[in-house]
Coordinates of C-alpha atoms and ligand atoms in Angstrom, one line a residue:
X1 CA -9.1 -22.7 3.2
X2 CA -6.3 -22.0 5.7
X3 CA -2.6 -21.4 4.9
X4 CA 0.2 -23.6 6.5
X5 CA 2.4 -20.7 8.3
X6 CA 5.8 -22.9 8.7
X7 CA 5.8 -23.7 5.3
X8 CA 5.1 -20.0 4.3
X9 CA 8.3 -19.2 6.9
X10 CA 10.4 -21.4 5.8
X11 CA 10.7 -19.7 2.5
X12 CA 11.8 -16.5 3.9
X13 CA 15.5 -16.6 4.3
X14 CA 15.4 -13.7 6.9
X15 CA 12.8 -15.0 8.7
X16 CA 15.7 -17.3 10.3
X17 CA 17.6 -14.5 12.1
X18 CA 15.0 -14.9 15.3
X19 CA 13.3 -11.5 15.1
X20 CA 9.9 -11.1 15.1
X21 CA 9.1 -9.2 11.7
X22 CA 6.1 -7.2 13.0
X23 CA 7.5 -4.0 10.2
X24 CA 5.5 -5.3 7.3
X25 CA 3.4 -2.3 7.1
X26 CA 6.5 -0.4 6.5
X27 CA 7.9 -2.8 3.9
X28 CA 7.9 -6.9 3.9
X29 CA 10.5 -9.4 3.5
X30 CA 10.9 -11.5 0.6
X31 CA 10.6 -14.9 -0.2
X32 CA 13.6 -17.4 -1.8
X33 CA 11.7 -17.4 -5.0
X34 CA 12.0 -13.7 -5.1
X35 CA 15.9 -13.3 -5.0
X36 CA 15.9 -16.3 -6.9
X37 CA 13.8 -14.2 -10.1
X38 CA 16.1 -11.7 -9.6
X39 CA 19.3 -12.8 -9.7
X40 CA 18.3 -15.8 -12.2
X41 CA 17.3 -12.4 -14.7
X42 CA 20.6 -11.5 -14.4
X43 CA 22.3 -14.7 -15.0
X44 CA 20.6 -15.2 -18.0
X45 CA 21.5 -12.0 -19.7
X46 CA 19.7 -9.0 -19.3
X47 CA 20.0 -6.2 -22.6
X48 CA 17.8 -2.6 -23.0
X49 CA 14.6 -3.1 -24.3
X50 CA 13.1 -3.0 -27.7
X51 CA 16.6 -4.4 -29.4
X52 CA 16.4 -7.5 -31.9
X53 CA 18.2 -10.0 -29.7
X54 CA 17.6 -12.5 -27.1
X55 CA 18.7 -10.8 -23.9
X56 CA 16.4 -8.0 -25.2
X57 CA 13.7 -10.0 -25.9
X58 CA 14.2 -11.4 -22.2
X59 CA 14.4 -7.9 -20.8
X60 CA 10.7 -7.0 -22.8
X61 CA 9.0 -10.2 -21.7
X62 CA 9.8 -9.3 -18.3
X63 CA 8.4 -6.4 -18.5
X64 CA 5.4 -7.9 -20.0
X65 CA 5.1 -10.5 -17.4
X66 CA 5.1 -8.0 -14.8
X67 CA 2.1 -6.4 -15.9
X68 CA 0.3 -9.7 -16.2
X69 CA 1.1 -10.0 -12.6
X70 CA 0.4 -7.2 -11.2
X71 CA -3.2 -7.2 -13.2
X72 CA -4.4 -10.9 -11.9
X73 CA -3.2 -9.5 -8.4
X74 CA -5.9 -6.6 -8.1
X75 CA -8.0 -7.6 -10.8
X76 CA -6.8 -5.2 -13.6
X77 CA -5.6 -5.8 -17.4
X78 CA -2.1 -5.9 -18.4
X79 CA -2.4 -2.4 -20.8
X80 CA -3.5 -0.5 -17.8
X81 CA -0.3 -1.6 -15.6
X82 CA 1.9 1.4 -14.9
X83 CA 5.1 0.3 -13.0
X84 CA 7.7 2.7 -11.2
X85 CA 10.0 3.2 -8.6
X86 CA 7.5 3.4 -5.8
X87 CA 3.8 4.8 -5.5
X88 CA 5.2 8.4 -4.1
X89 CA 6.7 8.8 -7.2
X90 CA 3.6 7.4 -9.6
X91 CA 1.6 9.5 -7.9
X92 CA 3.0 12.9 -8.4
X93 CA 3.8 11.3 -11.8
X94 CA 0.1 11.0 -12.2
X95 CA -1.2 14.5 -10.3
X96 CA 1.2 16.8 -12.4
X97 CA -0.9 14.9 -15.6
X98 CA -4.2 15.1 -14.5
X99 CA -3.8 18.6 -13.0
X100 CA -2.6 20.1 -16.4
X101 CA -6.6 20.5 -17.3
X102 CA -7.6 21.8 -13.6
X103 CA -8.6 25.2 -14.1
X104 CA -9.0 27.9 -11.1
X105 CA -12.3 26.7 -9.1
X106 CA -11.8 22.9 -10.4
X107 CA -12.0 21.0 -6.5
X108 CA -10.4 18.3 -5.2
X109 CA -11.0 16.0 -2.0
X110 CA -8.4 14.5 -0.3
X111 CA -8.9 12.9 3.1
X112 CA -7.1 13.1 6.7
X113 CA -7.0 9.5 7.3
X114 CA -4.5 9.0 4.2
X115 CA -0.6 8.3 4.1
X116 CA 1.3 11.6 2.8
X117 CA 1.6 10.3 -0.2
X118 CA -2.0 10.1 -1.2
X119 CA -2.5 13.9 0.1
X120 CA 0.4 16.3 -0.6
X121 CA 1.2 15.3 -4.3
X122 CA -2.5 16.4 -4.8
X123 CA -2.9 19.5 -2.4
X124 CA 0.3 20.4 -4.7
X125 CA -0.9 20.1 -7.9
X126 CA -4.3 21.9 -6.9
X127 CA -2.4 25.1 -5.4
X128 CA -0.3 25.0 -8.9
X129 CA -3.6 24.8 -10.9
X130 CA -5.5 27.2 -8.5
X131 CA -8.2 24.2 -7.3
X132 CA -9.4 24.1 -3.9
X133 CA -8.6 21.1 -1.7
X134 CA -11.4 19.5 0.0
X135 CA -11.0 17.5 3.0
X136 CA -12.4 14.4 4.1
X137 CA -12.3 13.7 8.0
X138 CA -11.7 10.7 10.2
X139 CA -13.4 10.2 13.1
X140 CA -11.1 10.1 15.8
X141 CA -13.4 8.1 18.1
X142 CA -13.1 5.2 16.0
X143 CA -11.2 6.2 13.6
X144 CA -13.8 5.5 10.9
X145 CA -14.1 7.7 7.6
X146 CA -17.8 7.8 7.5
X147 CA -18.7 8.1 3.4
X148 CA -21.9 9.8 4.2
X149 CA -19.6 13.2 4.3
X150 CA -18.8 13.0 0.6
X151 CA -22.3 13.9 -0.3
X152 CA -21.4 17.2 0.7
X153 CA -17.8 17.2 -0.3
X154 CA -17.9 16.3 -4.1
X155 CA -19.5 18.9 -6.3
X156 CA -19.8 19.1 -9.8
X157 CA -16.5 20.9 -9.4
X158 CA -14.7 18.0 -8.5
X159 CA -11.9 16.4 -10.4
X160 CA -10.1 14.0 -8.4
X161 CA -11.1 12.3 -5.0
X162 CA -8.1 10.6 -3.4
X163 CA -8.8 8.4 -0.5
X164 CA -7.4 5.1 1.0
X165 CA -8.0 1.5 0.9
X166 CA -6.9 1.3 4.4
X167 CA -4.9 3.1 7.0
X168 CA -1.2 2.3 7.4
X169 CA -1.3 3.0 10.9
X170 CA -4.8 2.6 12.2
X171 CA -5.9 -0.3 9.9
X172 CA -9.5 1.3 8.6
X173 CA -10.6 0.5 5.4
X174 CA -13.2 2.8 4.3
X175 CA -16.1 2.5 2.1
X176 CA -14.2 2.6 -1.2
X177 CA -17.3 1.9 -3.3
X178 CA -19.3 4.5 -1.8
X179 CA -16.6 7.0 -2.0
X180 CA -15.7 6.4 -5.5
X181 CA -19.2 6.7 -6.4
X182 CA -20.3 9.8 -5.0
X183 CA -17.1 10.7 -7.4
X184 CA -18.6 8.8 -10.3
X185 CA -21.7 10.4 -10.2
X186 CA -20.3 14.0 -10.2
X187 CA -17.7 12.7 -13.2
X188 CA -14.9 12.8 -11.2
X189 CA -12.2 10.5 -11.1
X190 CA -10.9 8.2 -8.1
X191 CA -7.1 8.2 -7.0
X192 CA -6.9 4.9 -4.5
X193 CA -4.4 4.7 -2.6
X194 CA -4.0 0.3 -2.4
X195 CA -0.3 0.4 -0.8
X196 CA -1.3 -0.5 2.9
X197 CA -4.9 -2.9 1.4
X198 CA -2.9 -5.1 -1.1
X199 CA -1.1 -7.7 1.5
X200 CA -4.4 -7.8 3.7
X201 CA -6.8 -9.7 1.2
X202 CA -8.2 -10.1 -2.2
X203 CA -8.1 -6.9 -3.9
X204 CA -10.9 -6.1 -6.7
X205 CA -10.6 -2.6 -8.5
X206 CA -13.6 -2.7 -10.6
X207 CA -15.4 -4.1 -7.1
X208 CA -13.8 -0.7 -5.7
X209 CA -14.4 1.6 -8.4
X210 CA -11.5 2.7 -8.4
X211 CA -10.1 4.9 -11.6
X212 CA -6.4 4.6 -10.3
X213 CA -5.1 2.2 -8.0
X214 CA -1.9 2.6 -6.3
X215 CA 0.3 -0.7 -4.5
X216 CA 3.8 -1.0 -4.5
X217 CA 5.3 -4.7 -4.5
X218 CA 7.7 -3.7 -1.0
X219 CA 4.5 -4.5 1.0
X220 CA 3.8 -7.6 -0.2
X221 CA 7.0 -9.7 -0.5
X222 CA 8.4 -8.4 -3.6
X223 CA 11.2 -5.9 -4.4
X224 CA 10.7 -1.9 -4.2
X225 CA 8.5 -1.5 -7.0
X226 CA 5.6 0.8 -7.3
X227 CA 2.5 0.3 -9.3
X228 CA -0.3 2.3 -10.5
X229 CA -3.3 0.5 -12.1
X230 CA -6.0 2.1 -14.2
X231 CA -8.3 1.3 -17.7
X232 CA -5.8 1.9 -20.6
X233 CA -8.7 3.8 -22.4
X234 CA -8.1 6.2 -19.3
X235 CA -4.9 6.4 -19.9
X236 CA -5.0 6.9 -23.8
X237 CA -7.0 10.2 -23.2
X238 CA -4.1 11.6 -20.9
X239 CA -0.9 13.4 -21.8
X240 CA 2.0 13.0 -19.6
X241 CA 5.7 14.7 -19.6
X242 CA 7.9 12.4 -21.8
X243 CA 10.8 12.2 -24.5
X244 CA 10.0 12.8 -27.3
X245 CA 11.6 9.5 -28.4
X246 CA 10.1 7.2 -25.9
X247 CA 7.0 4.9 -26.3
X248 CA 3.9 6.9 -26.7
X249 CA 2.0 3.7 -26.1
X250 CA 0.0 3.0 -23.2
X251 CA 1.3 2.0 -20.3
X252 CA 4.8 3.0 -21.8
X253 CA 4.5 6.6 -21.8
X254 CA 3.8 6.8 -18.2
X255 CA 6.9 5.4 -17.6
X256 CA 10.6 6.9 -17.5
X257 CA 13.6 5.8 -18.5
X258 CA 15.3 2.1 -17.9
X259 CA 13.2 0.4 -15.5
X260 CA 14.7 -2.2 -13.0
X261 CA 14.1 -5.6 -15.0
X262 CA 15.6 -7.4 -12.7
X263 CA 13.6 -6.3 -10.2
X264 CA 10.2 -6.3 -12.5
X265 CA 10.9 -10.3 -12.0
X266 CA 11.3 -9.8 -9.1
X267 CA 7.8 -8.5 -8.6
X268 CA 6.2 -12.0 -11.1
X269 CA 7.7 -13.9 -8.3
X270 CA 6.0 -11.9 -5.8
X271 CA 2.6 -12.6 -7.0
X272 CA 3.2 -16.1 -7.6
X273 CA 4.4 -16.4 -3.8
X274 CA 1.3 -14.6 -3.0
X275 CA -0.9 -17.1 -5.2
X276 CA 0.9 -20.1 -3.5
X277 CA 0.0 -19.4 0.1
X278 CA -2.9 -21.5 0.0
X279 CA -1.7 -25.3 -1.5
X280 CA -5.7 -25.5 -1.8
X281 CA -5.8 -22.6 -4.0
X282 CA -6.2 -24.0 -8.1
X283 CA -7.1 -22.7 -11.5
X284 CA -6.1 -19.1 -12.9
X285 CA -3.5 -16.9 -11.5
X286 CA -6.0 -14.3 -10.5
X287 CA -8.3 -16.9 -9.0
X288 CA -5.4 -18.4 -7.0
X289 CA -4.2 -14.9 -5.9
X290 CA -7.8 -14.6 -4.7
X291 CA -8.1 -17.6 -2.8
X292 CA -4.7 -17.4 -1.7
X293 CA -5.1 -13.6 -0.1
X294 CA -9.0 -14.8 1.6
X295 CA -7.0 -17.4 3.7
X296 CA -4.1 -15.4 4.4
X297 CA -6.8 -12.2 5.3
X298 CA -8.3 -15.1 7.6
X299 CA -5.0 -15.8 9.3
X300 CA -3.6 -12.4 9.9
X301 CA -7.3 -11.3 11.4
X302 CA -7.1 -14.4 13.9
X303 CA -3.4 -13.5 14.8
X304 CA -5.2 -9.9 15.3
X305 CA -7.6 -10.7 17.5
X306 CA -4.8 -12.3 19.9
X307 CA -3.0 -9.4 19.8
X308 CA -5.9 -7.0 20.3
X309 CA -7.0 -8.7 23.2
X310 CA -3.6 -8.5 24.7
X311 CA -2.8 -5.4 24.3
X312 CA -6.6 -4.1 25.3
X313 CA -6.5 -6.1 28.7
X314 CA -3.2 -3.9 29.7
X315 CA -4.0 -0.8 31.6
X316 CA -0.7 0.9 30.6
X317 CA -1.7 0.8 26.9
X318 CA -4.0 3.3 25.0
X319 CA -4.9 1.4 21.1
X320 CA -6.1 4.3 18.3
X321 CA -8.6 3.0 15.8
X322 CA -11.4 0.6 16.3
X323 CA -12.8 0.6 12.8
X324 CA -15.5 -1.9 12.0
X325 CA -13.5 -3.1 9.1
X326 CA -9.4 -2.8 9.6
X327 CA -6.6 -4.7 8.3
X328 CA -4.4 -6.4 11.0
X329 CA -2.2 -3.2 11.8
X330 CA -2.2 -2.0 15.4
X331 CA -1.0 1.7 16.5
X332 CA -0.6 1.9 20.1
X333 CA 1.1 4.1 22.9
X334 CA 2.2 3.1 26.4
X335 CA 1.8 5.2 30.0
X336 CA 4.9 7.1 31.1
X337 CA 7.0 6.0 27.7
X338 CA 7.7 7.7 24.5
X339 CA 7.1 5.4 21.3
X340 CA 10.7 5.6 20.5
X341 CA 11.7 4.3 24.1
X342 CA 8.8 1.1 23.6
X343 CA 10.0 1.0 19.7
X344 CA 13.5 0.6 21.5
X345 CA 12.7 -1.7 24.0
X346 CA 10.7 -4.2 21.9
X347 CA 14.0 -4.3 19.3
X348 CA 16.4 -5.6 22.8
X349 CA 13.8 -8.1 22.8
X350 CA 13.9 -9.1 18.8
X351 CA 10.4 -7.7 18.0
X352 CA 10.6 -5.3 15.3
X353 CA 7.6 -2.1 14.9
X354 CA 7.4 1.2 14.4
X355 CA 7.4 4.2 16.1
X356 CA 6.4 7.7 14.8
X357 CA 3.5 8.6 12.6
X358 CA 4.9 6.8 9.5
X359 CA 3.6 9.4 7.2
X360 CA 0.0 9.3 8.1
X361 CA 0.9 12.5 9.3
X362 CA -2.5 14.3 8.7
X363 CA -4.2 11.0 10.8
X364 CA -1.4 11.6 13.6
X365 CA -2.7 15.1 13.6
X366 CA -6.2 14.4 14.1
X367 CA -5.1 11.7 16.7
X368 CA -3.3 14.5 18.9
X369 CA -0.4 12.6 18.9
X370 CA 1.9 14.2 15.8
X371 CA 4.0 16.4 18.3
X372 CA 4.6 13.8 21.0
X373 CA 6.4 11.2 19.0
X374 CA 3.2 10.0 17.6
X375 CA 2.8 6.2 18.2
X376 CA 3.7 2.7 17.9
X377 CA 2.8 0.7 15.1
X378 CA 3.1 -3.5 15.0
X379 CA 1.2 -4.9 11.7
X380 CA 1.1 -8.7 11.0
X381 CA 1.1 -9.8 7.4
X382 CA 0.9 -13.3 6.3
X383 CA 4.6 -14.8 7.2
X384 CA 3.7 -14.0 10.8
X385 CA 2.6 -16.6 13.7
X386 CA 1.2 -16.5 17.6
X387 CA 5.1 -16.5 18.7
X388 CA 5.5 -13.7 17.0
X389 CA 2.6 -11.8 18.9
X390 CA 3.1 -13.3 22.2
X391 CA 6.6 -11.9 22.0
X392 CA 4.5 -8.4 21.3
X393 CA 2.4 -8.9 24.0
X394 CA 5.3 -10.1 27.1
X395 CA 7.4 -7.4 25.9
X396 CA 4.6 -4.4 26.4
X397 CA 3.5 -6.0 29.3
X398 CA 7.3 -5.6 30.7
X399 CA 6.7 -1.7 30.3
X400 CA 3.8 -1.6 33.0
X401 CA 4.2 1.0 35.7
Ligands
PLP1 C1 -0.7 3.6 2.7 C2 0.6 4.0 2.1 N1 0.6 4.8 1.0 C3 1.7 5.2 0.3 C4 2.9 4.8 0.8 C5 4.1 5.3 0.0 O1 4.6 4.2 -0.8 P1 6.0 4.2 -1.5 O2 7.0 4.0 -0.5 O3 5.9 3.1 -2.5 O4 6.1 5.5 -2.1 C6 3.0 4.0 1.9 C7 4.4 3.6 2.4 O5 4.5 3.3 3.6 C8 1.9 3.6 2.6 O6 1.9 2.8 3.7

């Protein structure tokens, strides 16, 4: 199965303005169906939810048919959908619950290869609760985090091991299933943190074993949504902060205040985009998502090896990370130039990336790169095509000596 890239472009309005968008891994565009959801949510009539006429009963179904969404996207169930401004915020949402039953000597393992936001929310809540923080380290070598190391790390002190699908910067994508075993089997829970997996391929939480998984719809064509996803018995046996007056149901009491519905259709049309990349792709929505995200994993990793050739035949350019399993995100650094100055000079020639340690600052650490600007990252999602990297590739290979 194969996905038709013009046709996938072609519905991106802002695909048009001749960049090439090689920024996904810091937040996507979106698709005409997309600001079509939104603004045809608001034309319709949008009221609070929970109120006995129709815009209401708009505003609730939308909320209703986010979940749905979001569940056939990584293989979840609707009740066990928690949706929010963005996963930063879900997840000290979630840490401040969970740690209210940490005790002094309760442990918790994080790891060095995560984005920020899958580390400090939790080394906070520990030093509130008096828990120790456990950490889980990347090889810098290859950037690999081997799972062996968890044998030793997880205790039957553990609560809560946090680790990462993949790497926002470096691309690894650990052994999930292993990891969230060895928590498993010592009865703790597993935080995963899905934000920079979800646009690379088919995404299976029970396959990962994952107790919470964490994606926000801003990396995969939809609007700036986050999204926690977890079994709504799990989430019926915890006690978060909430008014006293709102929903004690689960998902509901996870979630505060008015929430964006415009937006949440936003997200609907996200996933339906995302279940529509491969026209071969039939039957449910989950099993189209599934399809859909195999051919678009296929394309990105062919676009990938293109680009990893390239950039690996230049003398002038060092590449971190060369995990044996890695999502289509490379984090590079050129001789005699900061990552700011080749972040600057790729923009005068209309090829967006990143510079810095975008968060990951913990891997940047380990990298012995987090004081000298860090690196550059270019990621390729679906929407992107070999013009795209060749413009990458002729505008590093301008910076040689
Ligand atoms: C891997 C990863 N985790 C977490 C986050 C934070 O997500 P949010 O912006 O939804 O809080 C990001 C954002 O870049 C990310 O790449």
């Amino acid at each position: 199965m194969t996905i038709d890239v013009s046709a996938i472009r072609a519905a991106y309005p802002a695909l048009a303005d001749g960049y090439a968008y090689l920024d996904g891994a810091a937040g996507t565009q979106v698709p005409a169906s997309v600001i079509q959801a939104i603004s045809a949510a608001y034309a319709a009539g949008l009221g609070n939810s929970g109120g006995e006429f129709p815009a209401s009963e708009r505003a609730d179904a939308i909320v209703a048919e986010c979940r749905a969404a979001v569940a056939a996207l990584v293989g979840g169930v609707p009740q066990g959908v928690i949706l929010g401004p963005n996963m930063t915020t879900l997840t000290y949402r979630l840490a401040g619950t969970l740690a209210k039953d940490w005790r002094p000597g309760d442990e918790v393992v994080v790891s060095r290869l995560d984005h920020d936001a899958n580390v400090r929310p939790w080394v906070q809540a520990a030093e509130q609760a008096g828990a120790v923080v456990r950490w889980a380290e990347p090889d810098p070598a290859t950037g690999e985090l081997p799972a062996a190391q968890y044998g030793q790390l997880v205790t039957d002190r553990t609560r809560l091991v946090a680790v990462t699908a993949a790497s926002n910067i470096i691309g690894t994508r650990p052994d999930v299933p292993a990891i969230t075993a060895a928590a498993r089997a010592a009865g703790a829970l597993s935080y995963v943190d899905g934000v920079h997996a979800t646009p690379h391929g088919p995404v299976d939480i029970r396959a990962l074993g994952a107790d919470f998984y964490a994606t926000s719809a801003y990396k995969w064509s939809g609007p700036h949504i986050g999204a926690v996803v977890a079994d709504p018995a799990l989430l019926a046996t915890l006690r978060p902060d909430k008014l006293a007056p709102a929903d004690d149901e689960v998902p509901d009491r996870f979630e505060r205040g008015t929430p964006p519905f415009a937006d949440l259709a936003g997200v609907t049309a996200a996933v339906e985009h995302l279940a529509s990349l491969s026209c071969a792709a039939s039957g449910t929505l989950r099993e189209r998502v599934v399809a859909s995200m195999r051919a678009a994993e296929q394309h990105e990793q062919d676009l990938f090896g293109v680009l990893l050739a390239g950039l690996e035949a230049m003398g002038h350019v060092t590449i971190y990370g060369k995990a044996a399993s890695r999502t289509a995100t490379a984090y590079f650094n050129v001789a005699g130039r900061t990552p700011e100055q080749v972040a600057r000079h790729l923009a005068s020639r209309k090829v967006n990336v990143w510079n810095g340690d975008n968060y990951a600052w913990e891997l940047a650490g380990v990298l012995g790169i987090r004081d000298s600007g860090a690196a550059v990252r270019a990621g390729l999602v679906h929407y992107n095509d070999m013009s795209d990297v060749t413009r990458l590739l002729d505008g590093v290979a301008e910076l040689a000596g």
